Short mmCIF file of C-alpha atoms and ligand atoms in Angstrom, two decimals:
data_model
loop_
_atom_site.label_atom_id
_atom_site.label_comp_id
_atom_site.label_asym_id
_atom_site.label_seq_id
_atom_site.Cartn_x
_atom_site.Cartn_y
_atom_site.Cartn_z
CA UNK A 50 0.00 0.00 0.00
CA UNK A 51 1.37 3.59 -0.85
CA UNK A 52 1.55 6.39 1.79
CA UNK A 53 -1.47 7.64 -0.65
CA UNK A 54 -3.54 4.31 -0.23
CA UNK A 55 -2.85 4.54 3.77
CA UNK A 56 -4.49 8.44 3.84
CA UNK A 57 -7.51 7.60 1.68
CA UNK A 58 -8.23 4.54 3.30
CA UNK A 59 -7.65 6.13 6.67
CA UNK A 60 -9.52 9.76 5.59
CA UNK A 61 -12.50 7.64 3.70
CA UNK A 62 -12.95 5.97 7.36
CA UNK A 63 -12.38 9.17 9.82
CA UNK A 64 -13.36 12.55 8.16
CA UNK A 65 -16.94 13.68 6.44
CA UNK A 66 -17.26 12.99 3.27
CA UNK A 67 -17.44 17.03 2.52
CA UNK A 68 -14.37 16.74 -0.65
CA UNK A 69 -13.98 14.67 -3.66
CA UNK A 70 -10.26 14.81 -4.07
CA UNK A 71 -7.80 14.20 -6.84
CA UNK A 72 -5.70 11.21 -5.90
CA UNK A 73 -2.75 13.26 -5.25
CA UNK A 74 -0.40 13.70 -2.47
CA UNK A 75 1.18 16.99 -1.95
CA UNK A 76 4.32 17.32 0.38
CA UNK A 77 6.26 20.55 -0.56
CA UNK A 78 6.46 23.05 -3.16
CA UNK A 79 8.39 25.58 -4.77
CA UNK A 80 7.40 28.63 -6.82
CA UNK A 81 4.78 28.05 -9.04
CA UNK A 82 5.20 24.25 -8.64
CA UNK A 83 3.69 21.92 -6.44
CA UNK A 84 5.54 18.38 -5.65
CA UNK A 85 4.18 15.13 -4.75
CA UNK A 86 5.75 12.29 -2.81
CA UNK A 87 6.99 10.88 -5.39
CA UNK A 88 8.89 14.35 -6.11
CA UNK A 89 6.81 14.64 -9.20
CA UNK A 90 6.53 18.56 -9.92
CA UNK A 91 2.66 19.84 -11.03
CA UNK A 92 2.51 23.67 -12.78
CA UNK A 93 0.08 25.21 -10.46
CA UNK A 94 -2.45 27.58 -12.17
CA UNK A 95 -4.91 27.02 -9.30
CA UNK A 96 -3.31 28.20 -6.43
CA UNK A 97 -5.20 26.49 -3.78
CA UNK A 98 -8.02 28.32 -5.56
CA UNK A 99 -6.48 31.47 -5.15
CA UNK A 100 -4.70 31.54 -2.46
CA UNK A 101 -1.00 31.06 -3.15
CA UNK A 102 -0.53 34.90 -4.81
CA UNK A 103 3.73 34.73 -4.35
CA UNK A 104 3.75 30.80 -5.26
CA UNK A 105 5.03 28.42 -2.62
CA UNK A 106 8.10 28.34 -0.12
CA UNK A 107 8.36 31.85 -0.91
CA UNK A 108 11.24 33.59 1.88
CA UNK A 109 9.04 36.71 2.15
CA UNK A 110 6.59 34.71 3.86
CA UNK A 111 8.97 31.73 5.47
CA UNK A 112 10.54 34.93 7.09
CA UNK A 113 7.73 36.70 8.01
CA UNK A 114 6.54 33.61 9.84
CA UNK A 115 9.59 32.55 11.42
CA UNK A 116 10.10 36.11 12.79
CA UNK A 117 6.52 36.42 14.19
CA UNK A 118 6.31 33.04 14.99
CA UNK A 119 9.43 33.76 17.46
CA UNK A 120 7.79 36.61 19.11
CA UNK A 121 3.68 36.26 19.19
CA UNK A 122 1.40 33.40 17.57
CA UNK A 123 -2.10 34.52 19.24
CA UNK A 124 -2.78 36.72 21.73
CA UNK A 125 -6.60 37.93 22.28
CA UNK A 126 -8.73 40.49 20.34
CA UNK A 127 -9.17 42.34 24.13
CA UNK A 128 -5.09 43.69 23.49
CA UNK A 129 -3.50 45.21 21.39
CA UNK A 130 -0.58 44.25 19.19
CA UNK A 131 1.61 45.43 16.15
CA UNK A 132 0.05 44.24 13.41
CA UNK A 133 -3.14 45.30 13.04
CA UNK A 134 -3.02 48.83 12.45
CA UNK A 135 -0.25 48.14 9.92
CA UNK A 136 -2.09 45.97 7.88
CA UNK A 137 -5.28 48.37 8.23
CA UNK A 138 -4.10 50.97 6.65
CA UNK A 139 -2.25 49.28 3.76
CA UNK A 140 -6.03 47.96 2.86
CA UNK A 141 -7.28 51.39 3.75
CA UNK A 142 -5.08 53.03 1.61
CA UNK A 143 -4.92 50.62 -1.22
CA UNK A 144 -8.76 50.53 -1.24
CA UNK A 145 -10.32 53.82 -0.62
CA UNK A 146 -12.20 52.64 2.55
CA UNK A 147 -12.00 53.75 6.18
CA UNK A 148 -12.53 51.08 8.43
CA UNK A 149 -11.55 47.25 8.37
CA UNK A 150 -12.52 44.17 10.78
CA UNK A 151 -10.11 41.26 10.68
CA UNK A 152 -11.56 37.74 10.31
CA UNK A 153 -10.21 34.13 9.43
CA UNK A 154 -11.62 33.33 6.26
CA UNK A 155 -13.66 34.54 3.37
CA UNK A 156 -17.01 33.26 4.80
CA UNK A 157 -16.42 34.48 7.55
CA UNK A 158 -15.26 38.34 6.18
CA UNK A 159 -18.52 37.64 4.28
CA UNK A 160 -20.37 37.42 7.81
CA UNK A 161 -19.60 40.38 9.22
CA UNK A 162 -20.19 42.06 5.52
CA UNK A 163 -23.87 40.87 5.99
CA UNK A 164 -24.40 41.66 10.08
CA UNK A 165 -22.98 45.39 9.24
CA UNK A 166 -25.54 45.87 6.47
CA UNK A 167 -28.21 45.04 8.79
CA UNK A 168 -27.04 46.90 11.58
CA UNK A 169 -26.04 50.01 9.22
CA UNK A 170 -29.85 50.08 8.32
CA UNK A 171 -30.77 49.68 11.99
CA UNK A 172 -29.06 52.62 12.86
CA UNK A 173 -30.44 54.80 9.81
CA UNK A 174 -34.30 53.78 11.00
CA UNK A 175 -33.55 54.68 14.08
CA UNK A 176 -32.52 58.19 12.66
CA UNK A 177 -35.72 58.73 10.96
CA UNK A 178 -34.79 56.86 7.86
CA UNK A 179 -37.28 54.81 5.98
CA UNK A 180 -34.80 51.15 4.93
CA UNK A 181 -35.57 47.82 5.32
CA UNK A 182 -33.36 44.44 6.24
CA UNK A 183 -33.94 42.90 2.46
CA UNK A 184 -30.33 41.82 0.70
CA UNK A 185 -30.51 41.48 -2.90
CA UNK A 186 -27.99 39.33 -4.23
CA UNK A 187 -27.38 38.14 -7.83
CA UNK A 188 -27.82 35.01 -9.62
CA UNK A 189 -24.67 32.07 -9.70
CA UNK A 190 -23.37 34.14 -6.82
CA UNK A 191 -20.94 32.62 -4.24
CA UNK A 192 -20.29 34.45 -0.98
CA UNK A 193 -19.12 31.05 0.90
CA UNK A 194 -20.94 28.04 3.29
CA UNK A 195 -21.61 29.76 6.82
CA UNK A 196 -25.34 30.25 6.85
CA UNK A 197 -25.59 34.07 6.06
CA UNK A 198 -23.37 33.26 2.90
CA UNK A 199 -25.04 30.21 1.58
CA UNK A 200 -28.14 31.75 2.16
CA UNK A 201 -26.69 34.98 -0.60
CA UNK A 202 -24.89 32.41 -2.48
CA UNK A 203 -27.48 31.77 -5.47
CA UNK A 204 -26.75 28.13 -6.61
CA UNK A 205 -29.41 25.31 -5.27
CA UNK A 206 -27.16 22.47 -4.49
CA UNK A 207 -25.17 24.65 -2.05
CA UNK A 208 -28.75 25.85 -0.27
CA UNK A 209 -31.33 23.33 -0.54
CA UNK A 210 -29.67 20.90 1.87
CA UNK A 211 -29.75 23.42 4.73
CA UNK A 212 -33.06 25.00 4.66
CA UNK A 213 -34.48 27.15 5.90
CA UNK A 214 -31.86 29.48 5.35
CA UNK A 215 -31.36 33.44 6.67
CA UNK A 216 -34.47 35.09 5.36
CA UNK A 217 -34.77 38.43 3.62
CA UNK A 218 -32.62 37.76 0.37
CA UNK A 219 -34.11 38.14 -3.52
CA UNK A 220 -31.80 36.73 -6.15
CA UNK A 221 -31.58 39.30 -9.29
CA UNK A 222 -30.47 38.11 -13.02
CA UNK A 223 -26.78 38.88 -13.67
CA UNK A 224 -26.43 42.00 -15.13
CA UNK A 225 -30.11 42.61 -15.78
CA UNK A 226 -30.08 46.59 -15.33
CA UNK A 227 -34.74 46.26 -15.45
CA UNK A 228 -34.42 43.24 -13.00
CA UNK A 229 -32.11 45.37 -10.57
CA UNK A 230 -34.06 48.11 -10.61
CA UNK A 231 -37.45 45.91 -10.61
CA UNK A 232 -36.21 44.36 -7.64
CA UNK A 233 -34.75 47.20 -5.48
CA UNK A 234 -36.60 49.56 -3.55
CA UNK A 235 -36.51 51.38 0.06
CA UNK A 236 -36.99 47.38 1.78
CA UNK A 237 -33.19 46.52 0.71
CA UNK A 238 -30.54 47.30 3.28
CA UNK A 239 -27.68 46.10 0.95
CA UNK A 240 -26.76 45.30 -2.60
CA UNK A 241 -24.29 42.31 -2.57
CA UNK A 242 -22.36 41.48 -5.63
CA UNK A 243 -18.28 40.45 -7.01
CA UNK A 244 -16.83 42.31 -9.59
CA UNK A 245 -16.27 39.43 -11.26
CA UNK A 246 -18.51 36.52 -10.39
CA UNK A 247 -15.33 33.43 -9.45
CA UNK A 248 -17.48 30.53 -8.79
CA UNK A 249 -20.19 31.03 -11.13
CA UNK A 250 -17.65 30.98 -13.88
CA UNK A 251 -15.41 34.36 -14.23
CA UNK A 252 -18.11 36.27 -14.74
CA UNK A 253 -17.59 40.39 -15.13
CA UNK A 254 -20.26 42.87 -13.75
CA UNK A 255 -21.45 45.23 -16.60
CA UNK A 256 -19.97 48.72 -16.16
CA UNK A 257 -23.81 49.69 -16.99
CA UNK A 258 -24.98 46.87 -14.16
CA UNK A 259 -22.47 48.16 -11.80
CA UNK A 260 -22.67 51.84 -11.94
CA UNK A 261 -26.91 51.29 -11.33
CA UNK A 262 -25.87 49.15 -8.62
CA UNK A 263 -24.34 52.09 -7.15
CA UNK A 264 -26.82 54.95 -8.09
CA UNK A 265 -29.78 52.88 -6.23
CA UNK A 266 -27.69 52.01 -3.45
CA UNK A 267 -27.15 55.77 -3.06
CA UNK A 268 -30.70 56.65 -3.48
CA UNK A 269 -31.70 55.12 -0.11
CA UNK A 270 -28.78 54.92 1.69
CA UNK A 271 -28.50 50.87 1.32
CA UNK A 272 -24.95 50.04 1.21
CA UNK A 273 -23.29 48.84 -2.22
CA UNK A 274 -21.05 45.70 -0.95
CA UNK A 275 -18.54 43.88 -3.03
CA UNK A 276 -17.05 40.61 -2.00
CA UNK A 277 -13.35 40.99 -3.14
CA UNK A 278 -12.13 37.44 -1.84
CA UNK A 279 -11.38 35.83 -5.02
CA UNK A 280 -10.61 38.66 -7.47
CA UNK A 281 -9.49 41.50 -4.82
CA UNK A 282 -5.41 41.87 -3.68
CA UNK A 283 -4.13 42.35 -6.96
CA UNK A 284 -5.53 39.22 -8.94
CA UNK A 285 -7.03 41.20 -11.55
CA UNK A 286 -3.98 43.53 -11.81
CA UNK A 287 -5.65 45.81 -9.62
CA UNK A 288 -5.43 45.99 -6.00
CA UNK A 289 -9.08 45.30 -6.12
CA UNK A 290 -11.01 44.45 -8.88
CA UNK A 291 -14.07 47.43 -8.77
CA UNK A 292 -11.24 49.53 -8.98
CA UNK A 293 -11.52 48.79 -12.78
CA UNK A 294 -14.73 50.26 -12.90
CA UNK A 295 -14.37 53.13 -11.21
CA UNK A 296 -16.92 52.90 -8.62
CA UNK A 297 -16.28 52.90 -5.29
CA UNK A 298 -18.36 50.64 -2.70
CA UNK A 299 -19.51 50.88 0.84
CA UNK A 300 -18.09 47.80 1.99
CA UNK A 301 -15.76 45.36 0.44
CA UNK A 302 -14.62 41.57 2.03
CA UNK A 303 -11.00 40.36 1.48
CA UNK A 304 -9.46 37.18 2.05
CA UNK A 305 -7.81 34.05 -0.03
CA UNK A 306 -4.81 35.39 -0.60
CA UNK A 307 -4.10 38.27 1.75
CA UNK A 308 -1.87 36.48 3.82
CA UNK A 309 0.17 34.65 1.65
CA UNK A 310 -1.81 31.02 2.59
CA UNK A 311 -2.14 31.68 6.13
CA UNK A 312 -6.10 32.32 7.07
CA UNK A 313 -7.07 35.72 7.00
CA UNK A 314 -10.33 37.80 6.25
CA UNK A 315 -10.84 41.22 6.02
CA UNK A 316 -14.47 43.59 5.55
CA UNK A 317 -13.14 47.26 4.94
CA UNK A 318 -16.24 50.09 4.94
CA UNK A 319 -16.58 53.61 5.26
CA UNK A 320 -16.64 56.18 8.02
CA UNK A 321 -20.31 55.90 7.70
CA UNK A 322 -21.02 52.30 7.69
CA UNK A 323 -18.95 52.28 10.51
CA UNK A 324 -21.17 54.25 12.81
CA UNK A 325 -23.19 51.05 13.17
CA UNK A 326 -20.94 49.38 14.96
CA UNK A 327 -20.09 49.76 18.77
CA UNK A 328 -17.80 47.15 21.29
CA UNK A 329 -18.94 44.07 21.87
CA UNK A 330 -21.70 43.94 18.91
CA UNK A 331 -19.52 41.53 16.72
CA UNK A 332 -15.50 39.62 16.93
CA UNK A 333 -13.56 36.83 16.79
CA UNK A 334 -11.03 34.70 18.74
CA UNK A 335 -8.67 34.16 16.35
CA UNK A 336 -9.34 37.18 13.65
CA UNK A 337 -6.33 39.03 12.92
CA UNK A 338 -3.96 37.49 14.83
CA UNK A 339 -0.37 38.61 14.90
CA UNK A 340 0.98 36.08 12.79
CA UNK A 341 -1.55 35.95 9.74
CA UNK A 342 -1.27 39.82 10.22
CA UNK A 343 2.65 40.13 10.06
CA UNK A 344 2.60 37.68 6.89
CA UNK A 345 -0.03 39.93 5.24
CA UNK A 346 2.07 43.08 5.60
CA UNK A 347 5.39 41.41 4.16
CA UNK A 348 3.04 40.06 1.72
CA UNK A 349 1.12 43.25 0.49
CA UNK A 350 5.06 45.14 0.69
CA UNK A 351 6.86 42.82 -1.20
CA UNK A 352 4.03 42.87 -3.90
CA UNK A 353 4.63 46.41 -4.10
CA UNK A 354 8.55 46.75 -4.26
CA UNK A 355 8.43 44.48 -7.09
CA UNK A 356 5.33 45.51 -8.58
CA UNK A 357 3.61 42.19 -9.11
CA UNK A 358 0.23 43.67 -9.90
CA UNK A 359 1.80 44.88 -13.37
CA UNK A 360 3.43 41.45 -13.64
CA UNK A 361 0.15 39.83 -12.86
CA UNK A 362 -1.48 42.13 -15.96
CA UNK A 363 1.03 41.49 -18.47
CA UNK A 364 1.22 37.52 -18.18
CA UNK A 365 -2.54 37.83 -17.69
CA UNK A 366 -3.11 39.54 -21.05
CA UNK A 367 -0.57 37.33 -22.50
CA UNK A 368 -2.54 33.67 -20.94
CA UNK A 369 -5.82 35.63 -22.29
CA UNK A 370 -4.17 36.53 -25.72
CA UNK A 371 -2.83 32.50 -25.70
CA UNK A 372 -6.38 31.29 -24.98
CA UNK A 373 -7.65 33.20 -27.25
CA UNK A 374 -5.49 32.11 -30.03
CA UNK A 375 -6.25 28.42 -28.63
CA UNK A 376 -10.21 29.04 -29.32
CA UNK A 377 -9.63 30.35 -32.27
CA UNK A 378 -8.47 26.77 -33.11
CA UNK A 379 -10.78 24.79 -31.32
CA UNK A 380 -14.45 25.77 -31.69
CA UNK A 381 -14.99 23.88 -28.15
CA UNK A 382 -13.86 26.81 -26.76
CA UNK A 383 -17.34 28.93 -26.52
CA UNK A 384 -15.65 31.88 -24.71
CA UNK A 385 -12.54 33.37 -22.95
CA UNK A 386 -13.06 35.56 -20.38
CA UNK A 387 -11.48 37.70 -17.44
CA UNK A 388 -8.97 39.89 -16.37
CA UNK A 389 -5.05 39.47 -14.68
CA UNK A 390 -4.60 36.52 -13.30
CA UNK A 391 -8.27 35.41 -13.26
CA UNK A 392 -9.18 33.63 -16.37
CA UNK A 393 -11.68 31.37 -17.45
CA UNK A 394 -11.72 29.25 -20.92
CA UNK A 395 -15.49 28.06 -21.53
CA UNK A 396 -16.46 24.98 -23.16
CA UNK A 397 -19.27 23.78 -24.79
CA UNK A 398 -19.66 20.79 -22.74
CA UNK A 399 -19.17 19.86 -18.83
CA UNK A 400 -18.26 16.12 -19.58
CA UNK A 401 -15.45 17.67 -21.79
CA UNK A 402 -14.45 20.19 -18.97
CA UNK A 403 -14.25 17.43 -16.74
CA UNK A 404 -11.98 15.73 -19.30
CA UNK A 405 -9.32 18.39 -19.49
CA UNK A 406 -9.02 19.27 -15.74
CA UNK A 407 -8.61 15.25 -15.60
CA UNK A 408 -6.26 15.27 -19.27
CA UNK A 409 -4.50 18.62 -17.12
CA UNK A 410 -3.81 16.65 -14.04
CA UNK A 411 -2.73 13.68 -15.81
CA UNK A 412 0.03 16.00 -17.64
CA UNK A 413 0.78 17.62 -14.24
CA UNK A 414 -0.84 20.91 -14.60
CA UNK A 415 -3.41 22.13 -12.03
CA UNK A 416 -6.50 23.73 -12.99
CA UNK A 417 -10.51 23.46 -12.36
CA UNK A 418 -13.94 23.88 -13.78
CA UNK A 419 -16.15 25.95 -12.34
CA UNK A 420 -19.72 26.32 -13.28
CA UNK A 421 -20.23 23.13 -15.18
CA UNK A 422 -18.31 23.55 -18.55
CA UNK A 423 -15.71 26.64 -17.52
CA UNK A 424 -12.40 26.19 -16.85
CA UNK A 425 -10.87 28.21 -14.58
CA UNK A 426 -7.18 29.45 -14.12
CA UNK A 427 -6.19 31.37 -10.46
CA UNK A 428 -2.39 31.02 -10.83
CA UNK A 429 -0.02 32.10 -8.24
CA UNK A 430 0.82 36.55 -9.67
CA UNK A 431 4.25 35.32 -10.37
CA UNK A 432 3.67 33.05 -13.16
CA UNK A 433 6.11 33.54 -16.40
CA UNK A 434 5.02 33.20 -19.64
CA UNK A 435 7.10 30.55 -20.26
CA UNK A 436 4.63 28.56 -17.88
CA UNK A 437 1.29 29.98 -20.42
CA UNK A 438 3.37 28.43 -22.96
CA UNK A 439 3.85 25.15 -21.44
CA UNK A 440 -0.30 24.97 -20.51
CA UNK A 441 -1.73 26.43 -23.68
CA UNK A 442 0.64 23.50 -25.23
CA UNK A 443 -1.01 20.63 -22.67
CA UNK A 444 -4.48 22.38 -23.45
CA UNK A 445 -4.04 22.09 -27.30
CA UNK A 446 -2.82 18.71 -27.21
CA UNK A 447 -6.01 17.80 -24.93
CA UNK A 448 -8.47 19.47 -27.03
CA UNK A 449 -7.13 18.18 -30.29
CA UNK A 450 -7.28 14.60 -28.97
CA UNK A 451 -10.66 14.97 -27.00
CA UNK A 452 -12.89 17.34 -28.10
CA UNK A 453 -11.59 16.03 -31.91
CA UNK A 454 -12.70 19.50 -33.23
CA UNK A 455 -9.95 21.96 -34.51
CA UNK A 456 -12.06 25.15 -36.17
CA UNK A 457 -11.25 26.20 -39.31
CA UNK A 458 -9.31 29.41 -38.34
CA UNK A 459 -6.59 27.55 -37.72
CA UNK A 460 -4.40 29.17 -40.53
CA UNK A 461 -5.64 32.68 -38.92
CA UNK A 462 -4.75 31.85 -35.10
CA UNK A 463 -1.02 30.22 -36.57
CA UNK A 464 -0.38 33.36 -38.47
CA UNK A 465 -1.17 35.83 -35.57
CA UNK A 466 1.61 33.86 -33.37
CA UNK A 467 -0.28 31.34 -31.58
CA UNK A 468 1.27 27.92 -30.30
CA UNK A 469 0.99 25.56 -32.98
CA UNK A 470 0.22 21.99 -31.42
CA UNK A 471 -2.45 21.53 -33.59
C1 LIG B 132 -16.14 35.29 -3.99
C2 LIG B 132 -16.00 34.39 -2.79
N1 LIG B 132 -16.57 34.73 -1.64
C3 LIG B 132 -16.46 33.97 -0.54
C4 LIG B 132 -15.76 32.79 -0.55
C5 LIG B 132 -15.65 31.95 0.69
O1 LIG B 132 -14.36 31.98 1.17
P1 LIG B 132 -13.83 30.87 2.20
O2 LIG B 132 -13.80 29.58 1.45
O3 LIG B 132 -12.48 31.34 2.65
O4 LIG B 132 -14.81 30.82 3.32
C6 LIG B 132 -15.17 32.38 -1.75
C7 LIG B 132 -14.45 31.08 -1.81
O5 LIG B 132 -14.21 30.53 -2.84
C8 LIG B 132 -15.28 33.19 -2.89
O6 LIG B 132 -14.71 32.85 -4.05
#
C-alpha cells in the first residue's frame, strides 16, 4: 500500500465525506510548482483556488513567519498588538475605505459584511430613515458556506440541503439593469455582488450593471457591498477588482490570498457604515492574529517593491491573448473571459471540462472547472510566460485529442503567433 492508499483509506474511514479529491499527495512546493511524494513537480495555475498569490516556499513569507512566529502566535482580540493597524491601513489606503474588521476566512469576512448591512440600516431607521433588512444578491453568486453566505450564495445544491436558510434575500439576473431596478426599492438594506462573479464561472459585472448598482444604493442609503475574496489583492492587476470600474463601494470583504496562505479575512467600509458598529456587537477569537497579520504586511510590501500587480497584468493579457489564439483553433472553446490573473476558458460541454481538468492533471498541470463547462485558471501573480506556454501546449494537445474538433481558423490563429500543437 502507498503512503497515498494509507491516507484515503484512513480519511474515507475518519473525516466527512465534505471533498472529492484528486488522488494526489502533496508534500512541498516551490514557486509556481507543487511536488508530490513521489517528487513529481505539477505547474500550479490554481493556487489552492487562489490563495498562493507569491507561489510556494516563498522567503518573504517563510521569514515573516519565522520572525513572528518567534515573538507572538495569538494573543486575544481584548489587546493590542503590532500588526493590526499596519495591515489596516495598507487595505485602507490601497482601497479607498475607512474602516476594516479582521476575520479568518472569506465566509467568515462575508459574515460580518452581511451583520454590518443590517445593523447600518438599523441605525439609519432609528434616525428617521425609511430602509428595510432585504439583501438582494445576484444570480450564480458565491459568498461562501456559513449560513448568512449560503443563504446569498445563489446556486441550489449549495442551499437546498440546509433550509431554511437566513431570510430576507431576492436573487436578481446577472447583469439585468430592469431586473435590478425591478427588484430594489426602500426594503433593501444592501446590494451584494463580485466584480467578477469566481465561482459562477469568471463572470464580469457590466460597467452599466455596476454603476446602477451604485446609483440605487445611493438613493436610499442601502450600502453597495462587493465581496473581493477571489478577485481583490491584486488578482485582476488591480489591487481590487471594482477599482476597474471606477466605482467605489460601501463595503468590500477580502481574504484568499491576503496572507500569503495563512487564514485571514478582512471587511473594509466607510466612516459611515462604521457608525453602526459599537464594542462588543460583533468579533472573533482568532481574527487578525499577529501572525496571519505580520505575513499579510510582508506580503502586500513585497508585492509592491516588485510591482507584481503589473506582472500579474502582463502575463494575464498574455494567458488571455494565448487562450484566445487556442479558441480560435478549437471551436470547443465557446468563450474566454477575465482579467489578470483570473481567467476562465469556456467549453461547450461539462463532460469535456471534466476531461481536461482530468487530461490537465494527468500531464501535471493544475487547474478546475467551475460552473459546469468553464475552466478556470487562479495562478499564483508570479507566473512567467514561459509557464502559459507550457499549458496552452497541454491544453491544445487535450483538445485536439478529446474534443476532436480543430475550427477552421486555424491558418488565422497560426499566423497571428499562436502555439501551434495543432
Ligand atoms: C467570492 C468568494 N466569496 C467567498 C468565498 C468563501 O471563502 P472561504 O472559502 O475562505 O470561506 C469564496 C471562496 O471561494 C469566494 O470565491
Amino acid at each position: 500500500m502507498t503512503k497515498l492508499d494509507q491516507i484515503r483509506a484512513a480519511e474515507s474511514k475518519l473525516l466527512l465525506t465534505t471533498y472529492e479529491r484528486f488522488p494526489v499527495l502533496f508534500t512541498h512546493g516551490e514557486g509556481v510548482h507543487i511536488i508530490d511524494e513521489k517528487g513529481v513537480r505539477y505547474l500550479d495555475l490554481l493556487s489552492g483556488i487562489g490563495v498562493n498569490a507569491l507561489g510556494y516556499s516563498s522567503p518573504i513569507i517563510e521569514n515573516a513567519i519565522a520572525v513572528q512566529s518567534r515573538k507572538l502566535i495569538h494573543t486575544s482580540n481584548l489587546f493590542y498588538h503590532e500588526g493590526q493597524a499596519e495591515l489596516a491601513l495598507r487595505l485602507t489606503e490601497r482601497s479607498g475605505l475607512d474602516r476594516v474588521f479582521f476575520a479568518n476566512t472569506g465566509t467568515e469576512a462575508w459574515e460580518g459584511a452581511l451583520k454590518l448591512a443590517r445593523a447600518h440600516a438599523g441605525l439609519l431607521r432609528s434616525e428617521g430613515k425609511s430602509i428595510g433588512t432585504k439583501f438582494l444578491a445576484l444570480e450564480q453568486s458565491f459568498h461562501g458556506r456559513t449560513f448568512g453566505s449560503v443563504s446569498t450564495t445563489h446556486k441550489a445544491k449549495y442551499r437546498e440541503p440546509f433550509a431554511p436558510l437566513v431570510p430576507g434575500v431576492e436573487f436578481v439576473r446577472f447583469n439585468d439593469v430592469a431586473d435590478l431596478r425591478a427588484k430594489f426599492s426602500t426594503d433593501v438594506c444592501a446590494i451584494l455582488v463580485e466584480a467578477i462573479q469566481g465561482e459562477g464561472g469568471i463572470r464580469p459585472l457590466s460597467q452599466e450593471f455596476f454603476a446602477e448598482a451604485r446609483a440605487l444604493a445611493t438613493s436610499t442609503g442601502a450600502l453597495l457591498i462587493v465581496d473581493e475574496i477571489q478577485a481583490g489583492l491584486g488578482r485582476t492587476g488591480k489591487w481590487f477588482a471594482y477599482q476597474h470600474y471606477g466605482i467605489q463601494p460601501d463595503v468590500i470583504t477580502v481574504a484568499k490570498p491576503i496572507a500569503g496562505g495563512l487564514p485571514l479575512g478582512a471587511v473594509l467600509c466607510t466612516e459611515e457604515a462604521a457608525r453602526a458598529i459599537h464594542a462588543g456587537m460583533h468579533g472573533t477569537t482568532f481574527g487578525g492574529g499577529p501572525l496571519a497579520c505580520s505575513v499579510a504586511i510582508a506580503v502586500i510590501d513585497h508585492m509592491e517593491k516588485t510591482n507584481l500587480l503589473a506582472h500579474a497584468t502582463d502575463v494575464g493579457d498574455y494567458f488571455q491573448a494565448q487562450l484566445r489564439s487556442l479558441a480560435a483553433r478549437h471551436s470547443a472553446i465557446v468563450d474566454v473571459r477575465g482579467k489578470g490573473l483570473m481567467l476562465a476558458a469556456e467549453l461547450d460541454s461539462a463532460d469535456l471540462a471534466k476531461e481536461v481538468v482530468s487530461q490537465m492533471l494527468k500531464r501535471h498541470i493544475i487547474i478546475n472547472s467551475t460552473s459546469d463547462t468553464v475552466l478556470r485558471f487562479l495562478p499564483p501573480y508570479i507566473l512567467e510566460r514561459s509557464h502559459v506556454d507550457t499549458a496552452i501546449a497541454a491544453l491544445d494537445e487535450i483538445l485536439t485529442e478529446h474534443a476532436g474538433a480543430v475550427g477552421a481558423s486555424q491558418t488565422t490563429a497560426q499566423s497571428a503567433g499562436g502555439p501551434n500543437h495543432g
